[in-house]
Short mmCIF file of C-alpha atoms in Angstrom, two decimals:
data_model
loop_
_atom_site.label_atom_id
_atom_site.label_comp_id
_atom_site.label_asym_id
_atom_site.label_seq_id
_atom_site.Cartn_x
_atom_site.Cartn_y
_atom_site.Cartn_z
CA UNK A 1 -104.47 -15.92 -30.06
CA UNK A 2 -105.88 -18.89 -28.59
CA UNK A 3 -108.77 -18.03 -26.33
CA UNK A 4 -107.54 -20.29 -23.66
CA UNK A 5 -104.16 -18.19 -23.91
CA UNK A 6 -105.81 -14.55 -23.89
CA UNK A 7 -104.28 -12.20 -21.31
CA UNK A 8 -106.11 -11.68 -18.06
CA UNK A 9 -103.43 -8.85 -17.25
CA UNK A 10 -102.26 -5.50 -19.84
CA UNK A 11 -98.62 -3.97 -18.52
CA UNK A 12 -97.89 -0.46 -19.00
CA UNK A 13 -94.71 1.02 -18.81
CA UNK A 14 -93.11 4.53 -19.79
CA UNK A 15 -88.95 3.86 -19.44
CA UNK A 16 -86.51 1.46 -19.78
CA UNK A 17 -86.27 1.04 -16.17
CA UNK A 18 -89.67 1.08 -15.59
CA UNK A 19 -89.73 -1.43 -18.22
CA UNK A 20 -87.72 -3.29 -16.38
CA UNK A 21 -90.06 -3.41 -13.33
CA UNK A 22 -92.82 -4.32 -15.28
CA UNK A 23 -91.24 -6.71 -16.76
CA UNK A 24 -89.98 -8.34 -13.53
CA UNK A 25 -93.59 -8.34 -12.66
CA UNK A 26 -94.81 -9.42 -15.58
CA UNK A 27 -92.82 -12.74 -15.32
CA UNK A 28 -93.92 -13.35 -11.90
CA UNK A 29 -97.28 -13.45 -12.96
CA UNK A 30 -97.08 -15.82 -15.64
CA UNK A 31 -95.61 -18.38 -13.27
CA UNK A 32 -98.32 -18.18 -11.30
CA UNK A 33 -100.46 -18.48 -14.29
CA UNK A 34 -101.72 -15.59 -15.24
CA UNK A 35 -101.23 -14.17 -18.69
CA UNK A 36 -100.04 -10.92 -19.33
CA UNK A 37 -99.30 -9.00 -22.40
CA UNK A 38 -97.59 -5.65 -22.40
CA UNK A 39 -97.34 -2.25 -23.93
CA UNK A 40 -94.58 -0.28 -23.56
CA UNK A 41 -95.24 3.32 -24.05
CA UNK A 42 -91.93 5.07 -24.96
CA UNK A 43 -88.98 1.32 -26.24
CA UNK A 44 -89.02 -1.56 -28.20
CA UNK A 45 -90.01 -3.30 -25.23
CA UNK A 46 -86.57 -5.15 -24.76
CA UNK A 47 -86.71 -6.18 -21.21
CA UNK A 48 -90.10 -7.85 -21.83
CA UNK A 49 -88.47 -9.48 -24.72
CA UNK A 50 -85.36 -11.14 -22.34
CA UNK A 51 -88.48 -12.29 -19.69
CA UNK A 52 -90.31 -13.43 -22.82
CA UNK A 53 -93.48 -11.52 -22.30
CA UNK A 54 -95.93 -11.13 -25.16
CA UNK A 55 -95.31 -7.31 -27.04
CA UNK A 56 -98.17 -5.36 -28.51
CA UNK A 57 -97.53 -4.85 -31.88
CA UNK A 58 -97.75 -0.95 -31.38
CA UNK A 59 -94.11 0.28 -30.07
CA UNK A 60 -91.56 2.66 -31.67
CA UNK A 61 -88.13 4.55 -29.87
CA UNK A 62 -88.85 7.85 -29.17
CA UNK A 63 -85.80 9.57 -28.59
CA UNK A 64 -85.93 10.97 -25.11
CA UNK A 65 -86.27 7.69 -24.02
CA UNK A 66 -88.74 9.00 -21.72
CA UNK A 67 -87.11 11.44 -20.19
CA UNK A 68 -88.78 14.61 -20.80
CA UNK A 69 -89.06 15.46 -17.16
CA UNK A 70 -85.62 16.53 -16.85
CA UNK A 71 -85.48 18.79 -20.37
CA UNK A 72 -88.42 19.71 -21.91
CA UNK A 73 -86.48 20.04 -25.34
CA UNK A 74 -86.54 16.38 -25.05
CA UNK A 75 -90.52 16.56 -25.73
CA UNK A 76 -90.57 18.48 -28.50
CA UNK A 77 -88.12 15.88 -30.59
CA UNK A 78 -90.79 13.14 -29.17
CA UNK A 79 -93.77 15.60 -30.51
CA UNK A 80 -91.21 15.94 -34.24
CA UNK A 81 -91.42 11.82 -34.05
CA UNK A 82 -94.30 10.99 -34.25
CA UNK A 83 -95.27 11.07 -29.97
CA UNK A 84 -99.26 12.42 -30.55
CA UNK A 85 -99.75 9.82 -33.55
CA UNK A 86 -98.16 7.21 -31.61
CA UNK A 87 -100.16 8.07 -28.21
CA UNK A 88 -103.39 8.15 -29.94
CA UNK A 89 -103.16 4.67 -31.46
CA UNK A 90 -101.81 3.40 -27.84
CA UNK A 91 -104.90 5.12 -26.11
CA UNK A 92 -107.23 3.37 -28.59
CA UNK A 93 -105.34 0.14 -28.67
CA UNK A 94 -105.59 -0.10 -24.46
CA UNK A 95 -109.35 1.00 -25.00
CA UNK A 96 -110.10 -2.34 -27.40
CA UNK A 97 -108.08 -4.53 -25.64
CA UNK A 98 -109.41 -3.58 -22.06
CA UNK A 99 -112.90 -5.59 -23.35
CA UNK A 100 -110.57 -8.52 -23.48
CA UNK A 101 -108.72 -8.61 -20.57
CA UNK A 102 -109.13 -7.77 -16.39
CA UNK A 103 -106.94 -5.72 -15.40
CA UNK A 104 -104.56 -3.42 -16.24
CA UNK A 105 -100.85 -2.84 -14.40
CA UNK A 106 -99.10 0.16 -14.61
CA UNK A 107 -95.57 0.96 -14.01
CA UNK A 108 -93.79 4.73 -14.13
CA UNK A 109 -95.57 7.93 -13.80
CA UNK A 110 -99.08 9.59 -14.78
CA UNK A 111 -98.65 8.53 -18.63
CA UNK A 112 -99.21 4.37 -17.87
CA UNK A 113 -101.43 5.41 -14.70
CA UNK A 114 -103.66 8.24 -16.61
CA UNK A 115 -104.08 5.48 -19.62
CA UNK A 116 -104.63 2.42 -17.30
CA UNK A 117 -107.73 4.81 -16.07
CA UNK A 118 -108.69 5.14 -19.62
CA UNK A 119 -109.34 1.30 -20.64
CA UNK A 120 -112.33 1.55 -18.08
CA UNK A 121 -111.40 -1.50 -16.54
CA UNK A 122 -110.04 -2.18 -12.67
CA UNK A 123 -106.35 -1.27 -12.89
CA UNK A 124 -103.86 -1.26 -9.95
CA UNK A 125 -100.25 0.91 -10.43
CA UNK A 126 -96.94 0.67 -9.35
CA UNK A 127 -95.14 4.16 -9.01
CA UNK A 128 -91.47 4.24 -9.89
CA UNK A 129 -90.79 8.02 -10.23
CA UNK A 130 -92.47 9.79 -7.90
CA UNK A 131 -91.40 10.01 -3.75
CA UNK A 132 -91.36 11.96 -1.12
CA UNK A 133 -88.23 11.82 0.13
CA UNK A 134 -87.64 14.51 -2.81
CA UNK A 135 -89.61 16.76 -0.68
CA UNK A 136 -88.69 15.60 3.60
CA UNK A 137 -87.76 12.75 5.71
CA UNK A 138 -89.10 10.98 8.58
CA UNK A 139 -87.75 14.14 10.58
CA UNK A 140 -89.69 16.90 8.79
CA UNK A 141 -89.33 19.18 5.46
CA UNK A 142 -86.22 19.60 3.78
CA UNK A 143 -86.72 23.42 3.61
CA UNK A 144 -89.47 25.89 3.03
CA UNK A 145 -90.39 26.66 -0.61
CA UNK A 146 -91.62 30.18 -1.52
CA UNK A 147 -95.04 28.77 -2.77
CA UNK A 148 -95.35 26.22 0.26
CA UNK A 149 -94.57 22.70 1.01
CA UNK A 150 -96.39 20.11 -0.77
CA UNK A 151 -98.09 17.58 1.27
CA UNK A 152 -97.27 14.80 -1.28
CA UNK A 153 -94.97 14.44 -4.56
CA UNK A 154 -98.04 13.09 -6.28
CA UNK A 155 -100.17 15.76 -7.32
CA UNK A 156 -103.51 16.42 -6.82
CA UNK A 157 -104.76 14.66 -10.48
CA UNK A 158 -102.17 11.68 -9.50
CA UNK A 159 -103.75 11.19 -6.15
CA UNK A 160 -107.18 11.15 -8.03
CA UNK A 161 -106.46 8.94 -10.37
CA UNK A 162 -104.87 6.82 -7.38
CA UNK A 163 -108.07 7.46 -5.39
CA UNK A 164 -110.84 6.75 -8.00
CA UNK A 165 -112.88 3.15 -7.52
CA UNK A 166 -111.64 1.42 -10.44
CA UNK A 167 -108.05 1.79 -8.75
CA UNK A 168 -107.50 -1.27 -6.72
CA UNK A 169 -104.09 -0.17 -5.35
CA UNK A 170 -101.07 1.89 -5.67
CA UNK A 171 -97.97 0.42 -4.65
CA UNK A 172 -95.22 3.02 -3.48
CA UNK A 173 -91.93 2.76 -3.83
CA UNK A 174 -91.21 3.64 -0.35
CA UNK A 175 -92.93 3.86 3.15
CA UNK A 176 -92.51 6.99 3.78
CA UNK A 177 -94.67 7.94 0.70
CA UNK A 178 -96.98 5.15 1.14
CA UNK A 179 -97.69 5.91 4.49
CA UNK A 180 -98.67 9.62 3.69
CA UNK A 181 -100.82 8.64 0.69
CA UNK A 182 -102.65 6.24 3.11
CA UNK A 183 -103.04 8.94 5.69
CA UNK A 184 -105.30 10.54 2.40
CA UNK A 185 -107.44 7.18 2.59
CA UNK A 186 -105.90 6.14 0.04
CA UNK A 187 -105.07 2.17 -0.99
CA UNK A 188 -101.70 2.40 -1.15
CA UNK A 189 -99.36 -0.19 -0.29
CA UNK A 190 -95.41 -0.71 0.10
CA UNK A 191 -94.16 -4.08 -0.37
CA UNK A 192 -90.60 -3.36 -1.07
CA UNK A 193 -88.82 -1.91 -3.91
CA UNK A 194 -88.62 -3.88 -7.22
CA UNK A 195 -85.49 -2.29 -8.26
CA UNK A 196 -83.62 -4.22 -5.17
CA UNK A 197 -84.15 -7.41 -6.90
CA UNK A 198 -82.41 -9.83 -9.24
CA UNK A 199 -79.06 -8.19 -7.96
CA UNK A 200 -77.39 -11.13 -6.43
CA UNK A 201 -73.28 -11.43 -7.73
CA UNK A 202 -73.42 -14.40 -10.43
CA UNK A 203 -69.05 -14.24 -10.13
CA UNK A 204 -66.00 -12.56 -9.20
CA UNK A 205 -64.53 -10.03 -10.20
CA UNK A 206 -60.68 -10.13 -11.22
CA UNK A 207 -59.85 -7.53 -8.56
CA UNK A 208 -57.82 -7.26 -5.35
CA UNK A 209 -60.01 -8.18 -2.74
CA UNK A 210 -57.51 -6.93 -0.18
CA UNK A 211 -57.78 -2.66 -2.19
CA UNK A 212 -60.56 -0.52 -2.45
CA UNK A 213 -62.54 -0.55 -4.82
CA UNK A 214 -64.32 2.52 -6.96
CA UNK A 215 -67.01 1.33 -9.64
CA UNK A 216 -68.16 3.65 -12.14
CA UNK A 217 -71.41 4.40 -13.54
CA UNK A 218 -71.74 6.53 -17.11
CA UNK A 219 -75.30 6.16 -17.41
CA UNK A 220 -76.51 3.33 -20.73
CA UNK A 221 -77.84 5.42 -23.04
CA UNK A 222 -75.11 7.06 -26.26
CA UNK A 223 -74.10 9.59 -26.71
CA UNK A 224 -75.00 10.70 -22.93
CA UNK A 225 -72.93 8.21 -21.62
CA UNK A 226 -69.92 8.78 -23.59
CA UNK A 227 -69.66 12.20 -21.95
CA UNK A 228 -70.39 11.42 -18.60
CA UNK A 229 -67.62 8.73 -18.90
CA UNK A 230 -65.11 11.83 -20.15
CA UNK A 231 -66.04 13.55 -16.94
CA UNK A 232 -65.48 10.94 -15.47
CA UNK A 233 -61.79 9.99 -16.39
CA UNK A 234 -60.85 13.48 -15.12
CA UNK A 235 -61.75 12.38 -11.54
CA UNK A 236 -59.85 8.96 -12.28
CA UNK A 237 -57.13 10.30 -13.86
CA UNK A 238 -56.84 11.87 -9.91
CA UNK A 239 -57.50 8.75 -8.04
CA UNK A 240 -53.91 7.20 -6.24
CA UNK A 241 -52.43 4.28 -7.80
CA UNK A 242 -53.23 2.19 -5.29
CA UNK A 243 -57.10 2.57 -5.45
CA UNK A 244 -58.76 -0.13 -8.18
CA UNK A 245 -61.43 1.37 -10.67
CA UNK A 246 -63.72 -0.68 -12.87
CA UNK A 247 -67.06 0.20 -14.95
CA UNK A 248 -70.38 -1.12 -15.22
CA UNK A 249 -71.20 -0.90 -18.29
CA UNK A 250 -74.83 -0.81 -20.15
CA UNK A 251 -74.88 -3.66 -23.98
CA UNK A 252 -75.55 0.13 -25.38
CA UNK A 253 -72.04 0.98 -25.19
CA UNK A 254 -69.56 0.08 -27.10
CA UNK A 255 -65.61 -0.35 -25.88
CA UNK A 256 -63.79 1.81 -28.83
CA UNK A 257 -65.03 5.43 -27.25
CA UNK A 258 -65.13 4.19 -23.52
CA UNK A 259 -61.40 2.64 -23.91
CA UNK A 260 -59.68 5.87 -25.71
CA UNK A 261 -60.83 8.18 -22.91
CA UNK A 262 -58.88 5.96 -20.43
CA UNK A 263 -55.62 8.16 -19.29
CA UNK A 264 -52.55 6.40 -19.65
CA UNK A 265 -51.78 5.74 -15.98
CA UNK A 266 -54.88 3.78 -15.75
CA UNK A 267 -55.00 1.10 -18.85
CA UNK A 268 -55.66 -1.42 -16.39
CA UNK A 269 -59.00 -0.40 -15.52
CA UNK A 270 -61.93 -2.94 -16.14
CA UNK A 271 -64.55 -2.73 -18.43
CA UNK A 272 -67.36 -5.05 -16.98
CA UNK A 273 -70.38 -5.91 -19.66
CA UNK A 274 -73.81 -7.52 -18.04
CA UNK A 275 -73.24 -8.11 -14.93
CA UNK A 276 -74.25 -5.07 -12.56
CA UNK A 277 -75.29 -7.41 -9.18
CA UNK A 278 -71.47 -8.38 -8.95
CA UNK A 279 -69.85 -5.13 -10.04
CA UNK A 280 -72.52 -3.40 -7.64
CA UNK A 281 -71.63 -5.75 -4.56
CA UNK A 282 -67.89 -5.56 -4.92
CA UNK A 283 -67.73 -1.98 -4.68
CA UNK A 284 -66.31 0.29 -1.81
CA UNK A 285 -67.46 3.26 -3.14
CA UNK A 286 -69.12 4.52 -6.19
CA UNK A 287 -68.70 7.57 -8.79
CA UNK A 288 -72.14 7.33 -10.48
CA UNK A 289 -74.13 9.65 -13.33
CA UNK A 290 -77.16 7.02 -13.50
CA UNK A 291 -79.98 7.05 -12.33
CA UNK A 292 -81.62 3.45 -11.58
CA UNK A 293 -77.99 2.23 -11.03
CA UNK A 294 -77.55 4.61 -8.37
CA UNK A 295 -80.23 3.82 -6.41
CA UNK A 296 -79.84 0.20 -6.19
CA UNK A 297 -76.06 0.72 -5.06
CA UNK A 298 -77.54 3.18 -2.12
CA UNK A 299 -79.66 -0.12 -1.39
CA UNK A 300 -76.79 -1.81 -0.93
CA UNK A 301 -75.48 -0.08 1.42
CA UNK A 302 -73.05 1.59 -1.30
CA UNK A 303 -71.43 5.35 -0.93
CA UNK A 304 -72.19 7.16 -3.88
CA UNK A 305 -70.04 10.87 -5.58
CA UNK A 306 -71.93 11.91 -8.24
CA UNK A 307 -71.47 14.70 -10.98
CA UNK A 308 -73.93 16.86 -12.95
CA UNK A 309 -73.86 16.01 -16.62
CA UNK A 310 -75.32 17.47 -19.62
CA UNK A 311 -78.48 15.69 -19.83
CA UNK A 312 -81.07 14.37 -21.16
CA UNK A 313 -81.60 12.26 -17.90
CA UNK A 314 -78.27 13.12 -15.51
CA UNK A 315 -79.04 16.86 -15.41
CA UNK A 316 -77.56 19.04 -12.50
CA UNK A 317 -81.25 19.36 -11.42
CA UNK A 318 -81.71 15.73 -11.68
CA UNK A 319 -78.56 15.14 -9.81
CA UNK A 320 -79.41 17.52 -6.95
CA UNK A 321 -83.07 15.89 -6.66
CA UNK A 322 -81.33 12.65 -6.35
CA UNK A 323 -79.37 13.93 -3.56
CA UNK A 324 -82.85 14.72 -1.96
CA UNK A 325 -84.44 11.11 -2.98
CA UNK A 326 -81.26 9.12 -1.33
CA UNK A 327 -80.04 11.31 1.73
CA UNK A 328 -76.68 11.71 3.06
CA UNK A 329 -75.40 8.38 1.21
CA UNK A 330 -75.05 10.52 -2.32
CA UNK A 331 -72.69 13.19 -2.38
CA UNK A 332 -73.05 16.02 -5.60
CA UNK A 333 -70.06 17.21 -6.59
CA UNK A 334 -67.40 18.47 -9.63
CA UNK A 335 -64.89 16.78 -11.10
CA UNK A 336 -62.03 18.95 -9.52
CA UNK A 337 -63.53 17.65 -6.14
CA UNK A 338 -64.42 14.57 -6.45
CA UNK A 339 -60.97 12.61 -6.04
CA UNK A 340 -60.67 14.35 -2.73
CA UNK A 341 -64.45 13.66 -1.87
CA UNK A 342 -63.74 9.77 -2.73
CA UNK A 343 -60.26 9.50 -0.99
CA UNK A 344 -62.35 10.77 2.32
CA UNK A 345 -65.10 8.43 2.12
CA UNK A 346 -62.81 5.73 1.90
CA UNK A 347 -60.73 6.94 4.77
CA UNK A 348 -63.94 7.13 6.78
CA UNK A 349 -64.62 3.66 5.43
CA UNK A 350 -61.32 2.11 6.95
CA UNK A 351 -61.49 3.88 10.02
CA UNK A 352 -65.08 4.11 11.51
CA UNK A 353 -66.32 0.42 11.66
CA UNK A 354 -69.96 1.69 12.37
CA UNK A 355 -69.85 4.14 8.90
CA UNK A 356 -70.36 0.95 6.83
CA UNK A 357 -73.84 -0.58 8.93
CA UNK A 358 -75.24 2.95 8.94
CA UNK A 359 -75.11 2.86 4.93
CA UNK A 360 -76.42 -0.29 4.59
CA UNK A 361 -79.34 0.45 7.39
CA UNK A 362 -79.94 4.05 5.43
CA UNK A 363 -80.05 1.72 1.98
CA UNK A 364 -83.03 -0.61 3.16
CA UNK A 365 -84.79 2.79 4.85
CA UNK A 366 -84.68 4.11 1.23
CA UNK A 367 -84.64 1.51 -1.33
CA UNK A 368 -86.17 -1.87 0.55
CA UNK A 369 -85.05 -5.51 1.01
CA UNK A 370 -85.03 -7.79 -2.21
CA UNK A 371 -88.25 -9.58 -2.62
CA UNK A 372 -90.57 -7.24 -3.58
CA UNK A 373 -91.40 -8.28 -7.12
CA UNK A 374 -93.13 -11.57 -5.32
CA UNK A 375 -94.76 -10.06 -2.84
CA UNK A 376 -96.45 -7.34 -5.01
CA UNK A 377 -97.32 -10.20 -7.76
CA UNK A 378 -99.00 -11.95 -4.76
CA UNK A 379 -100.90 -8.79 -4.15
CA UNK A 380 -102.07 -8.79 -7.43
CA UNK A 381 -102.88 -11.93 -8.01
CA UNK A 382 -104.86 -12.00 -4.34
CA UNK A 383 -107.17 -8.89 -6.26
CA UNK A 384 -107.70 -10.85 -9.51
CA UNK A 385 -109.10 -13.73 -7.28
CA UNK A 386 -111.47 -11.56 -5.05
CA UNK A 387 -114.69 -10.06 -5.12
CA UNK A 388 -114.90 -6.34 -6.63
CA UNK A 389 -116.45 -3.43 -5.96
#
């Protein structure tokens, strides 16, 4: 590489949607000049790829997908693939390329923040996973836990990686948890949610405009998704005539298994390829087993039914803590309740005019007004030209 091109900034990431973030960031950066190059920890890297950000030539699919929080059987078919090997040559690659560059972002959980620490250089992190709405709300605790309520969902080694001098800032993905880490001394920061942006409708959609609307929300990632969709299609199968359904649908999917799961009575429902913002904004309500996805239609103001799944990611335990995460806008149910549970949220819908601004005031509480990739690039690029420690 040419010298004058080398990075100034290394991007970690540990998820496809935390890819995503980074990547978001990532871009921002360069347009305000500042290299980056990036390293994602568990993909191929392919939302860096769309943004055209420069890929370490050390990736490799593990097949979790990074989601061994939610099924720890998931680890152990990373560990059978190759996930020590792989993690060792990442820890010494960000060690050798930390001499080259000045700072490292990381996006996701302890795995990008714990190696960020690790290249001994200044490194600032952006948490995605971690909140602590999983645990209260700005009225108190949720409930009272046999072993005592934690003070924070970071953990004590999260906080001190977070804490130590080298850390130039943590940025939350929500006040409430920013606020609490500050109240630690702590330099955390909330700027806004990254996930809220880039979600703008680029069309229409060739619906009634005048009939509800219920978008659905399998998940992207096969086979998971093809069985949350045939959960799903028992709930539609349910759903009165008059009430229009239509997917948003991940590029991992194909049509052939989505399209034969369709019952009969509904062959006109729309399959919708790459373009979430619109399908997002359109809808009245939505029947979701995502995760991402989910919370950025709670941002927009967006009732949500959800259904436990299977797994790996949309686990019944996942799907309760996302009830926790998101508040009273998410509602966890079964397929043999969920038409009813969607026929009343529409009836509330049409007849309380107020039901409507209180879910889109709840959505910004939670989730944060668009903008926040800018204003946390700003941030960052405000350290890079200061004075440090």
């Amino acid at each position: 590489m040419n010298p004058q091109n080398l990075a100034r900034v290394l991007c970690l990431s540990n998820g496809h949607g935390e890819d995503e973030v980074a990547s978001r960031i990532a871009s921002a950066l360069t347009q305000r000049g500042i290299p980056v190059q990036a390293l994602p920890i568990v993909g191929e890297g392919v939302a860096y790829r769309r943004r055209g950000i420069p890929l370490l030539p050390l990736t490799q699919v593990m097949p979790s997908g990074g989601f061994i929080y939610q099924d720890w059987r998931q680890l152990w078919r990373d560990l059978r693939a190759g996930l020590l090997g792989l993690t060792r040559q990442q820890l010494a690659l960000v060690r050798c390329l930390a001499k080259q560059v000045e700072l490292v972002l990381a996006v996701g959980d302890i795995v990008p923040l714990a190696m960020a620490w690790w290249s001994g250089i200044p490194y600032v992190f952006v948490g995605t996973a971690k909140s602590d709405y999983y645990w209260r709300d700005e009225r108190g605790p949720y409930r009272r836990p046999w072993l005592g309520q934690p003070a924070s969902d970071y953990l004590p080694w999260e906080r001190w990686l977070m804490a130590h001098r080298r850390c130039l800032g943590s940025f939350l993905r929500d006040e409430l948890t920013a606020t609490g880490l500050q109240q630690r001394g702590l330099r955390a920061f909330y700027l806004g949610n990254p996930m809220m942006d880039d979600l703008e409708p680029r069309g229409e959609l060739p619906l009634d405009p005048s009939r509800p609307a219920v978008l659905l929300l399998p998940g992207s990632r096969p086979p998971e998704a093809y069985r949350n969709w045939a959960l799903m299609m028992q709930v539609v199968e349910q759903l009165p005539p008059e009430i229009q359904v239509y997917a948003a649908l991940s590029p991992n999917l194909e049509r052939d298994p989505l399209q034969k799961k369709i019952p009969s009575r509904r062959r006109d429902l729309l399959l919708v390829w790459g373009d979430f913002g619109t399908c997002a904004h359109r809808a009245t309500v939505v029947l979701a087993m995502a995760g991402t996805a989910t919370e950025q239609c709670v941002g927009l103001g967006k009732p949500v039914v959800t259904l436990p799944g299977e797994g790996p990611q949309f686990t019944p335990r996942f799907a309760e803590a996302q009830t926790r995460l998101l508040g009273p806008a998410v509602h966890l149910t079964s397929p043999q309740q969920a038409p009813a549970v969607l026929c009343q949220i529409l009836d509330r819908l049409a007849r309380d005019p107020d039901y409507a601004a209180q879910l889109r005031a709840h959505g910004q509480r939670r989730m944060g007004s668009p903008g926040a990739t800018q204003r946390i690039a700003d941030q960052i690029t405000a350290l890079l030209a200061g004075p440090r420690d």
